[in-house]
Amino acid sequence: MKREGMLVIISGPSGSGKGTVVKELVKQDCFALSVSATTRAPRPGEVEGIHYYFYDKQTFENMKQQNELLEWAEFCGNYYGTPKKYVLKQMAEQKNVILEIEVQGALQIKKIYPDCILIFMIPPNAKELQKRLTERGTEDKQTIDRRMNRAIEEMEFIPQYDYIVINDTVEKAAKAIDSIVKAESMKSSRNLEIKQQFKGEILC
Amino acid sequence: MKREGMLVIISGPSGSGKGTVVKELVKQDCFALSVSATTRAPRPGEVEGIHYYFYDKQTFENMKQQNELLEWAEFCGNYYGTPKKYVLKQMAEQKNVILEIEVQGALQIKKIYPDCILIFMIPPNAKELQKRLTERGTEDKQTIDRRMNRAIEEMEFIPQYDYIVINDTVEKAAKAIDSIVKAESMKSSRNLEIKQQFKGEILC
C-alpha cells in the first residue's frame, strides 16, 4: 500500500516527555519531524531549520494571509506556527510527519485536516509528573503547581484526541506510537481504493 | 491500564487465510478464540467446544429467545451463532476475544456492540486469491469463479469495517492485527477515566 504519509500530532503537558519520545521516533526513516516557524529571536544554540524557522513579523503575516500555515498562535507578542509546505512535501514523499504542538494548534489542524492523528501523551501518574517537573530543578514550587494545574486543564481536551499514550519509558511510548501509526495506515477509510484494484484485477 | 478485553472480529473471503492467521494470534495469552454454536451434526474429527458447540435445534432456539447469542444466521437449514456467555467471560478476564465470522454476523455485532473492532482480511491481490483457491485442489473451476465473485461482493462491505489487513504472510498479518489491537487499547474513547484518575491523584 504505497500512499502519502500521515500527519501525527503529539500534545501533552509539560513534563510528559513528549520531546524525548519524538526524538526516538524520528530515528526511523518513515518519520519526519515538522519544524515550527516563529517570530521570536533565536536563543543561544538554536539553529535555523532545526529548532525553528526564524521569520520577521512581516514574513509571518504574509504566510498567514496566503494560507501557508497549518496552524498558528500568538504567545507573549510572538507568533508561532506550522509551515504547510514542508509538512505536505514530506507526506508526499511517504513520510509520516510528526508535529509536537499544544492543544489549541492541534485542534485547529484536526478541523482542516481530519485525517491527522491526534495523540495525547501523559506520564504514568500525577506523582511522576510532579517528580519530573521538580527534577528539572529550573522551576520553583509555585511554577510547578501552576504546571500541574495546567496539565489538568489540558487533559480536559483528551476526548477530542484520538489516542492517549502513557509515557512510562521512552522505548515503550515510541513503540506505542509506532503501533498507532501502523494501525492507522490499515484503517479501511484510508484504503478504499483496494476494493477497486482487486475488482480490476479480476476483470483483467 | 487494566480493563476488560476487546472483541476483535475478523472477516474476509474464502482463501484470505484468516483461519491460519487467527491460529497464530491465539498462541498469545492475551487472545482467546470464540467458539461458534451450530445445530449441524459434527463432522469426523470435530470436537465439541473446540471446533463448535453442537446444540439441538430446541436449545439453539431457546438461546436465541433468551438473547444469549451475539449474532446468528441460518445456512442450509442449520443454525450458526456466537454464544455471548463465553465471549463476555473471556473479555472480563482481560482477554481480547477473536471471532472469525462472515460479513452479516460481523455487522450484526457492530450494531449492538459498537466498541468491537472489525477487521477485513484480504490476500495481497486477486491473482493470489485465485492461486490459493486453486491450490486447495478441492474445487472445480466453476466453484473457484463463484468464490472469486463472492469475494468481490464481500469487499463491498469494506467501508463498514474499521481496518483492512492484507494477508501477505501469516506472521506479517498476525503482527498487523497485534498493532491494531494495541492501538485500539490506547483510543481515548476507551480511556476517558484516566483524566479523572489523574485529577484525583493531584487533589489527594
CSV table of C-alpha atoms in Angstrom, one decimal:
chain,number,residue,atom,x,y,z
A,1,MET,CA,0.0,0.0,0.0
A,2,LYS,CA,2.0,3.0,-1.3
A,3,ARG,CA,0.4,6.2,-0.4
A,4,GLU,CA,1.2,9.6,1.2
A,5,GLY,CA,2.4,9.7,4.7
A,6,MET,CA,0.2,10.6,7.7
A,7,LEU,CA,0.2,13.6,9.9
A,8,VAL,CA,0.8,12.6,13.5
A,9,ILE,CA,0.2,15.3,16.1
A,10,ILE,CA,1.5,14.9,19.7
A,11,SER,CA,0.4,17.1,22.5
A,12,GLY,CA,0.7,16.7,26.3
A,13,PRO,CA,1.5,18.6,29.4
A,14,SER,CA,4.9,20.0,30.1
A,15,GLY,CA,6.8,17.1,31.8
A,16,SER,CA,5.0,14.4,29.8
A,17,GLY,CA,8.4,13.8,28.0
A,18,LYS,CA,6.9,14.1,24.5
A,19,GLY,CA,10.0,15.8,23.2
A,20,THR,CA,12.2,12.8,24.1
A,21,VAL,CA,9.8,10.3,22.6
A,22,VAL,CA,9.6,12.3,19.4
A,23,LYS,CA,13.4,12.3,19.1
A,24,GLU,CA,13.3,8.5,19.5
A,25,LEU,CA,10.7,8.1,16.8
A,26,VAL,CA,12.3,10.2,14.2
A,27,LYS,CA,15.4,8.0,14.3
A,28,GLN,CA,13.2,5.8,12.0
A,29,ASP,CA,13.3,6.7,8.3
A,30,CYS,CA,9.5,6.6,7.9
A,31,PHE,CA,9.1,9.6,10.2
A,32,ALA,CA,9.9,13.3,9.7
A,33,LEU,CA,9.7,16.0,12.3
A,34,SER,CA,7.9,19.2,11.4
A,35,VAL,CA,9.8,22.3,12.3
A,36,SER,CA,7.8,25.3,13.6
A,37,ALA,CA,8.1,28.9,12.5
A,38,THR,CA,8.4,31.7,14.9
A,39,THR,CA,9.0,35.5,15.0
A,40,ARG,CA,10.8,35.3,18.4
A,41,ALA,CA,14.6,35.8,18.3
A,42,PRO,CA,16.7,32.6,18.3
A,43,ARG,CA,18.1,31.6,21.7
A,44,PRO,CA,21.8,30.7,22.0
A,45,GLY,CA,22.3,27.3,20.3
A,46,GLU,CA,19.1,27.3,18.3
A,47,VAL,CA,19.7,26.5,14.7
A,48,GLU,CA,17.5,27.8,11.8
A,49,GLY,CA,15.6,24.9,10.2
A,50,ILE,CA,16.3,22.5,13.1
A,51,HIS,CA,14.8,24.1,16.2
A,52,TYR,CA,12.7,26.7,14.3
A,53,TYR,CA,12.4,28.7,11.2
A,54,PHE,CA,13.0,32.2,12.3
A,55,TYR,CA,10.9,34.8,10.4
A,56,ASP,CA,10.3,38.5,10.8
A,57,LYS,CA,6.8,39.6,11.6
A,58,GLN,CA,6.0,40.8,8.1
A,59,THR,CA,7.0,37.4,6.5
A,60,PHE,CA,4.9,35.6,9.1
A,61,GLU,CA,1.9,37.9,8.4
A,62,ASN,CA,2.3,37.2,4.7
A,63,MET,CA,2.3,33.4,5.4
A,64,LYS,CA,-0.8,33.7,7.4
A,65,GLN,CA,-2.6,35.7,4.7
A,66,GLN,CA,-1.5,33.4,2.0
A,67,ASN,CA,-2.7,30.3,3.9
A,68,GLU,CA,0.7,28.9,4.1
A,69,LEU,CA,0.4,27.8,7.8
A,70,LEU,CA,-1.4,24.7,9.1
A,71,GLU,CA,-2.0,26.5,12.4
A,72,TRP,CA,-0.6,29.5,14.2
A,73,ALA,CA,-0.9,31.2,17.6
A,74,GLU,CA,0.5,34.3,19.4
A,75,PHE,CA,2.3,34.0,22.7
A,76,CYS,CA,3.9,36.9,24.6
A,77,GLY,CA,3.8,39.1,21.5
A,78,ASN,CA,5.5,36.5,19.2
A,79,TYR,CA,4.0,34.3,16.5
A,80,TYR,CA,4.4,30.6,16.4
A,81,GLY,CA,3.1,28.4,13.6
A,82,THR,CA,3.5,25.3,11.4
A,83,PRO,CA,4.5,26.0,7.8
A,84,LYS,CA,2.4,23.9,5.4
A,85,LYS,CA,4.9,23.5,2.6
A,86,TYR,CA,7.4,21.3,4.4
A,87,VAL,CA,4.7,19.1,6.0
A,88,LEU,CA,3.0,18.4,2.7
A,89,LYS,CA,6.3,17.8,0.9
A,90,GLN,CA,7.3,15.1,3.5
A,91,MET,CA,3.9,13.5,3.4
A,92,ALA,CA,4.0,13.3,-0.5
A,93,GLU,CA,7.4,11.5,0.0
A,94,GLN,CA,5.5,8.9,2.1
A,95,LYS,CA,6.9,10.1,5.4
A,96,ASN,CA,4.7,10.3,8.5
A,97,VAL,CA,5.2,13.8,9.7
A,98,ILE,CA,5.3,14.4,13.5
A,99,LEU,CA,4.1,17.7,14.9
A,100,GLU,CA,4.7,18.4,18.6
A,101,ILE,CA,2.3,21.2,19.3
A,102,GLU,CA,-0.1,22.4,22.1
A,103,VAL,CA,-3.8,21.6,22.3
A,104,GLN,CA,-5.2,24.7,20.5
A,105,GLY,CA,-3.0,24.2,17.5
A,106,ALA,CA,-3.7,20.5,17.3
A,107,LEU,CA,-7.4,21.1,17.3
A,108,GLN,CA,-7.1,23.8,14.6
A,109,ILE,CA,-5.3,21.3,12.4
A,110,LYS,CA,-7.9,18.5,13.0
A,111,LYS,CA,-10.6,20.8,11.8
A,112,ILE,CA,-9.0,21.5,8.4
A,113,TYR,CA,-7.3,18.1,8.1
A,114,PRO,CA,-9.5,15.5,9.8
A,115,ASP,CA,-7.2,12.6,8.6
A,116,CYS,CA,-4.5,13.7,11.0
A,117,ILE,CA,-3.9,11.5,14.1
A,118,LEU,CA,-4.1,13.3,17.4
A,119,ILE,CA,-2.1,11.7,20.3
A,120,PHE,CA,-2.2,13.0,23.8
A,121,MET,CA,0.8,11.9,25.9
A,122,ILE,CA,0.8,11.8,29.7
A,123,PRO,CA,3.2,10.5,32.3
A,124,PRO,CA,2.0,7.3,34.1
A,125,ASN,CA,0.5,9.3,37.0
A,126,ALA,CA,0.3,12.7,38.6
A,127,LYS,CA,3.1,11.9,41.1
A,128,GLU,CA,5.5,11.1,38.3
A,129,LEU,CA,4.6,14.3,36.5
A,130,GLN,CA,5.4,16.3,39.7
A,131,LYS,CA,8.6,14.4,40.1
A,132,ARG,CA,9.7,15.1,36.5
A,133,LEU,CA,8.9,18.8,36.9
A,134,THR,CA,10.7,19.0,40.2
A,135,GLU,CA,13.8,17.2,39.0
A,136,ARG,CA,14.3,19.7,36.2
A,137,GLY,CA,15.4,22.0,39.1
A,138,THR,CA,14.6,25.1,37.0
A,139,GLU,CA,11.3,25.9,38.5
A,140,ASP,CA,10.0,27.0,41.9
A,141,LYS,CA,7.2,25.3,43.7
A,142,GLN,CA,4.6,27.9,42.6
A,143,THR,CA,5.5,27.3,38.9
A,144,ILE,CA,5.4,23.5,39.4
A,145,ASP,CA,1.9,23.8,41.0
A,146,ARG,CA,0.8,26.0,38.1
A,147,ARG,CA,2.1,23.5,35.6
A,148,MET,CA,0.3,20.7,37.4
A,149,ASN,CA,-3.0,22.6,37.2
A,150,ARG,CA,-2.3,23.4,33.6
A,151,ALA,CA,-1.9,19.7,32.9
A,152,ILE,CA,-5.3,19.0,34.4
A,153,GLU,CA,-6.8,21.8,32.2
A,154,GLU,CA,-5.1,20.3,29.1
A,155,MET,CA,-6.4,16.9,29.9
A,156,GLU,CA,-10.0,18.2,29.5
A,157,PHE,CA,-9.2,18.0,25.8
A,158,ILE,CA,-8.5,14.3,25.8
A,159,PRO,CA,-11.9,13.3,24.4
A,160,GLN,CA,-11.1,15.4,21.3
A,161,TYR,CA,-7.8,13.4,20.8
A,162,ASP,CA,-7.8,10.0,19.0
A,163,TYR,CA,-5.3,8.3,21.4
A,164,ILE,CA,-3.7,8.5,24.8
A,165,VAL,CA,-0.2,7.3,25.1
A,166,ILE,CA,1.2,6.8,28.6
A,167,ASN,CA,4.9,7.7,28.7
A,168,ASP,CA,6.2,5.1,31.1
A,169,THR,CA,9.6,4.6,29.4
A,170,VAL,CA,10.7,6.3,26.1
A,171,GLU,CA,11.0,3.0,24.3
A,172,LYS,CA,7.5,1.8,25.3
A,173,ALA,CA,6.0,5.2,24.3
A,174,ALA,CA,7.8,5.2,21.0
A,175,LYS,CA,6.6,1.6,20.3
A,176,ALA,CA,3.1,2.6,21.2
A,177,ILE,CA,3.1,5.4,18.7
A,178,ASP,CA,4.5,3.0,16.1
A,179,SER,CA,1.6,0.7,16.7
A,180,ILE,CA,-0.9,3.6,16.4
A,181,VAL,CA,0.7,4.7,13.1
A,182,LYS,CA,0.7,1.1,11.7
A,183,ALA,CA,-2.9,0.6,12.7
A,184,GLU,CA,-4.0,3.9,11.2
A,185,SER,CA,-2.3,3.0,7.9
A,186,MET,CA,-4.7,0.0,7.8
A,187,LYS,CA,-7.9,1.9,8.5
A,188,SER,CA,-10.4,1.0,5.9
A,189,SER,CA,-11.2,4.7,5.4
A,190,ARG,CA,-7.6,5.2,4.2
A,191,ASN,CA,-7.7,2.2,1.9
A,192,LEU,CA,-11.0,2.3,0.0
A,193,GLU,CA,-9.2,2.1,-3.4
A,194,ILE,CA,-8.2,-1.5,-2.6
A,195,LYS,CA,-11.6,-2.8,-3.5
A,196,GLN,CA,-11.5,-1.3,-6.9
A,197,GLN,CA,-7.9,-2.5,-7.5
A,198,PHE,CA,-9.0,-6.0,-6.6
A,199,LYS,CA,-12.1,-5.8,-8.9
A,200,GLY,CA,-10.0,-4.5,-11.7
A,201,GLU,CA,-7.5,-7.4,-11.4
A,202,ILE,CA,-10.3,-10.0,-11.6
A,203,LEU,CA,-11.9,-8.4,-14.7
A,204,CYS,CA,-8.5,-8.2,-16.5
B,1,MET,CA,-4.5,0.4,32.0
B,2,LYS,CA,-6.3,-2.7,33.3
B,3,ARG,CA,-9.6,-3.1,31.8
B,4,GLU,CA,-11.8,-5.7,30.0
B,5,GLY,CA,-10.5,-7.2,26.8
B,6,MET,CA,-11.7,-6.2,23.4
B,7,LEU,CA,-13.8,-8.0,20.8
B,8,VAL,CA,-11.9,-8.4,17.6
B,9,ILE,CA,-14.0,-9.6,14.6
B,10,ILE,CA,-12.2,-11.0,11.5
B,11,SER,CA,-13.9,-11.5,8.2
B,12,GLY,CA,-12.7,-12.0,4.7
B,13,PRO,CA,-13.2,-14.0,1.6
B,14,SER,CA,-12.7,-17.7,1.5
B,15,GLY,CA,-9.0,-18.1,0.6
B,16,SER,CA,-7.9,-15.0,2.5
B,17,GLY,CA,-6.2,-17.2,5.0
B,18,LYS,CA,-7.9,-15.7,8.1
B,19,GLY,CA,-8.1,-19.1,9.8
B,20,THR,CA,-4.3,-19.6,9.8
B,21,VAL,CA,-3.7,-16.0,11.0
B,22,VAL,CA,-6.2,-16.5,13.8
B,23,LYS,CA,-4.4,-19.7,14.9
B,24,GLU,CA,-1.1,-17.7,15.0
B,25,LEU,CA,-2.7,-14.9,17.1
B,26,VAL,CA,-4.3,-17.1,19.7
B,27,LYS,CA,-0.8,-18.6,20.6
B,28,GLN,CA,-0.6,-15.4,22.6
B,29,ASP,CA,-2.0,-15.4,26.1
B,30,CYS,CA,-3.8,-12.1,25.6
B,31,PHE,CA,-6.1,-13.6,22.9
B,32,ALA,CA,-8.9,-16.1,23.2
B,33,LEU,CA,-10.8,-17.6,20.3
B,34,SER,CA,-14.5,-17.6,20.4
B,35,VAL,CA,-16.2,-20.9,19.5
B,36,SER,CA,-19.4,-20.8,17.5
B,37,ALA,CA,-22.5,-22.8,18.2
B,38,THR,CA,-24.3,-24.8,15.5
B,39,THR,CA,-27.2,-27.2,15.0
B,40,ARG,CA,-25.5,-29.1,12.2
B,41,ALA,CA,-24.1,-32.6,13.0
B,42,PRO,CA,-20.4,-32.8,13.9
B,43,ARG,CA,-18.1,-33.8,11.0
B,44,PRO,CA,-15.5,-36.5,11.6
B,45,GLY,CA,-12.7,-35.1,13.8
B,46,GLU,CA,-14.7,-32.1,15.0
B,47,VAL,CA,-14.5,-31.7,18.8
B,48,GLU,CA,-17.3,-30.2,21.0
B,49,GLY,CA,-16.1,-26.9,22.5
B,50,ILE,CA,-13.1,-26.6,20.1
B,51,HIS,CA,-14.5,-26.5,16.6
B,52,TYR,CA,-18.1,-25.8,17.6
B,53,TYR,CA,-20.6,-26.2,20.4
B,54,PHE,CA,-23.1,-28.7,18.9
B,55,TYR,CA,-26.6,-28.0,20.1
B,56,ASP,CA,-30.0,-29.4,19.1
B,57,LYS,CA,-32.5,-27.0,17.4
B,58,GLN,CA,-34.6,-26.5,20.5
B,59,THR,CA,-31.6,-25.5,22.6
B,60,PHE,CA,-30.5,-23.1,19.9
B,61,GLU,CA,-34.0,-21.6,19.6
B,62,ASN,CA,-34.0,-21.1,23.4
B,63,MET,CA,-30.7,-19.3,23.3
B,64,LYS,CA,-32.0,-17.0,20.5
B,65,GLN,CA,-35.1,-16.2,22.5
B,66,GLN,CA,-33.2,-15.5,25.7
B,67,ASN,CA,-30.8,-13.2,23.9
B,68,GLU,CA,-27.8,-15.5,24.6
B,69,LEU,CA,-26.3,-15.1,21.2
B,70,LEU,CA,-24.2,-12.2,19.9
B,71,GLU,CA,-25.3,-13.0,16.4
B,72,TRP,CA,-26.8,-15.9,14.5
B,73,ALA,CA,-27.7,-17.0,11.0
B,74,GLU,CA,-29.2,-19.9,9.2
B,75,PHE,CA,-27.4,-21.7,6.3
B,76,CYS,CA,-28.8,-24.8,4.5
B,77,GLY,CA,-31.3,-25.4,7.3
B,78,ASN,CA,-28.8,-25.2,10.1
B,79,TYR,CA,-28.3,-22.5,12.7
B,80,TYR,CA,-24.9,-21.0,13.4
B,81,GLY,CA,-24.2,-18.4,16.1
B,82,THR,CA,-21.9,-16.9,18.7
B,83,PRO,CA,-22.8,-17.7,22.3
B,84,LYS,CA,-22.5,-14.5,24.3
B,85,LYS,CA,-21.5,-16.1,27.7
B,86,TYR,CA,-18.1,-17.4,26.7
B,87,VAL,CA,-17.2,-14.1,24.9
B,88,LEU,CA,-18.1,-11.9,27.8
B,89,LYS,CA,-16.4,-14.1,30.4
B,90,GLN,CA,-13.1,-14.0,28.4
B,91,MET,CA,-13.4,-10.2,28.0
B,92,ALA,CA,-14.0,-9.8,31.7
B,93,GLU,CA,-10.7,-11.8,32.2
B,94,GLN,CA,-9.0,-9.1,30.1
B,95,LYS,CA,-8.6,-11.4,27.1
B,96,ASN,CA,-9.1,-10.0,23.6
B,97,VAL,CA,-11.7,-12.3,22.1
B,98,ILE,CA,-11.3,-13.1,18.4
B,99,LEU,CA,-14.3,-14.0,16.3
B,100,GLU,CA,-13.9,-15.3,12.8
B,101,ILE,CA,-17.3,-14.7,11.2
B,102,GLU,CA,-18.8,-13.7,7.9
B,103,VAL,CA,-19.9,-10.2,7.0
B,104,GLN,CA,-23.5,-10.3,8.0
B,105,GLY,CA,-22.8,-11.6,11.5
B,106,ALA,CA,-20.0,-9.1,12.0
B,107,LEU,CA,-22.2,-6.2,11.1
B,108,GLN,CA,-25.0,-7.5,13.4
B,109,ILE,CA,-22.5,-7.5,16.3
B,110,LYS,CA,-21.2,-4.0,15.5
B,111,LYS,CA,-24.7,-2.7,15.8
B,112,ILE,CA,-25.2,-3.9,19.3
B,113,TYR,CA,-21.6,-3.7,20.4
B,114,PRO,CA,-20.1,-0.7,18.7
B,115,ASP,CA,-16.8,-1.0,20.6
B,116,CYS,CA,-15.9,-4.2,18.7
B,117,ILE,CA,-13.1,-4.0,16.2
B,118,LEU,CA,-14.0,-5.1,12.6
B,119,ILE,CA,-11.1,-6.3,10.5
B,120,PHE,CA,-11.5,-7.3,6.9
B,121,MET,CA,-8.7,-9.6,5.7
B,122,ILE,CA,-7.7,-10.0,2.1
B,123,PRO,CA,-4.9,-11.7,0.2
B,124,PRO,CA,-2.4,-9.3,-1.4
B,125,ASN,CA,-4.1,-9.4,-4.8
B,126,ALA,CA,-6.8,-11.2,-6.9
B,127,LYS,CA,-4.3,-13.4,-8.6
B,128,GLU,CA,-3.0,-14.7,-5.2
B,129,LEU,CA,-6.6,-15.4,-4.1
B,130,GLN,CA,-7.2,-17.4,-7.3
B,131,LYS,CA,-4.0,-19.3,-6.7
B,132,ARG,CA,-4.8,-20.1,-3.1
B,133,LEU,CA,-8.3,-21.3,-4.1
B,134,THR,CA,-6.9,-23.4,-7.0
B,135,GLU,CA,-4.1,-24.9,-4.9
B,136,ARG,CA,-6.6,-26.3,-2.4
B,137,GLY,CA,-7.4,-28.7,-5.2
B,138,THR,CA,-10.8,-29.4,-3.8
B,139,GLU,CA,-12.9,-27.2,-6.0
B,140,ASP,CA,-13.6,-27.1,-9.7
B,141,LYS,CA,-13.2,-24.0,-11.9
B,142,GLN,CA,-16.8,-23.0,-11.6
B,143,THR,CA,-16.7,-23.1,-7.8
B,144,ILE,CA,-13.5,-21.1,-7.8
B,145,ASP,CA,-15.1,-18.5,-10.2
B,146,ARG,CA,-18.1,-18.3,-7.9
B,147,ARG,CA,-15.8,-17.8,-4.8
B,148,MET,CA,-13.9,-15.0,-6.7
B,149,ASN,CA,-17.2,-13.2,-7.4
B,150,ARG,CA,-18.3,-13.7,-3.8
B,151,ALA,CA,-15.0,-12.1,-2.7
B,152,ILE,CA,-15.8,-9.0,-4.7
B,153,GLU,CA,-19.3,-8.9,-3.2
B,154,GLU,CA,-18.0,-9.2,0.3
B,155,MET,CA,-15.5,-6.5,-0.4
B,156,GLU,CA,-18.3,-4.1,-0.9
B,157,PHE,CA,-18.7,-4.1,2.9
B,158,ILE,CA,-15.1,-2.9,3.5
B,159,PRO,CA,-16.2,0.7,4.2
B,160,GLN,CA,-18.2,-0.7,7.2
B,161,TYR,CA,-15.2,-2.4,8.6
B,162,ASP,CA,-12.6,-0.5,10.7
B,163,TYR,CA,-9.5,-2.0,9.2
B,164,ILE,CA,-8.2,-3.9,6.2
B,165,VAL,CA,-5.3,-6.3,6.8
B,166,ILE,CA,-3.5,-7.7,3.8
B,167,ASN,CA,-2.5,-11.3,4.4
B,168,ASP,CA,0.8,-11.4,2.6
B,169,THR,CA,2.5,-13.8,5.1
B,170,VAL,CA,0.9,-15.2,8.3
B,171,GLU,CA,3.5,-13.6,10.5
B,172,LYS,CA,3.0,-10.1,9.0
B,173,ALA,CA,-0.8,-10.4,9.1
B,174,ALA,CA,-0.7,-11.5,12.8
B,175,LYS,CA,1.7,-8.6,13.6
B,176,ALA,CA,-0.6,-6.2,11.8
B,177,ILE,CA,-3.6,-7.3,13.9
B,178,ASP,CA,-1.4,-7.1,17.0
B,179,SER,CA,-0.7,-3.4,16.2
B,180,ILE,CA,-4.4,-2.8,15.6
B,181,VAL,CA,-5.3,-4.2,19.0
B,182,LYS,CA,-2.6,-2.3,20.8
B,183,ALA,CA,-3.6,1.0,19.1
B,184,GLU,CA,-7.3,0.4,19.8
B,185,SER,CA,-6.4,-0.2,23.5
B,186,MET,CA,-5.0,3.4,23.5
B,187,LYS,CA,-8.0,5.0,21.9
B,188,SER,CA,-9.0,8.0,24.1
B,189,SER,CA,-12.7,6.9,23.9
B,190,ARG,CA,-11.7,3.7,25.7
B,191,ASN,CA,-9.6,5.5,28.3
B,192,LEU,CA,-11.7,8.5,29.5
B,193,GLU,CA,-11.3,7.5,33.1
B,194,ILE,CA,-7.6,8.4,33.0
B,195,LYS,CA,-8.3,12.1,33.3
B,196,GLN,CA,-10.4,11.6,36.5
B,197,GLN,CA,-7.7,9.3,38.0
B,198,PHE,CA,-5.0,11.9,37.3
B,199,LYS,CA,-7.1,14.7,38.8
B,200,GLY,CA,-7.9,12.6,41.8
B,201,GLU,CA,-4.2,11.9,42.4
B,202,ILE,CA,-3.3,15.7,42.3
B,203,LEU,CA,-6.1,16.6,44.7
B,204,CYS,CA,-5.0,13.9,47.2
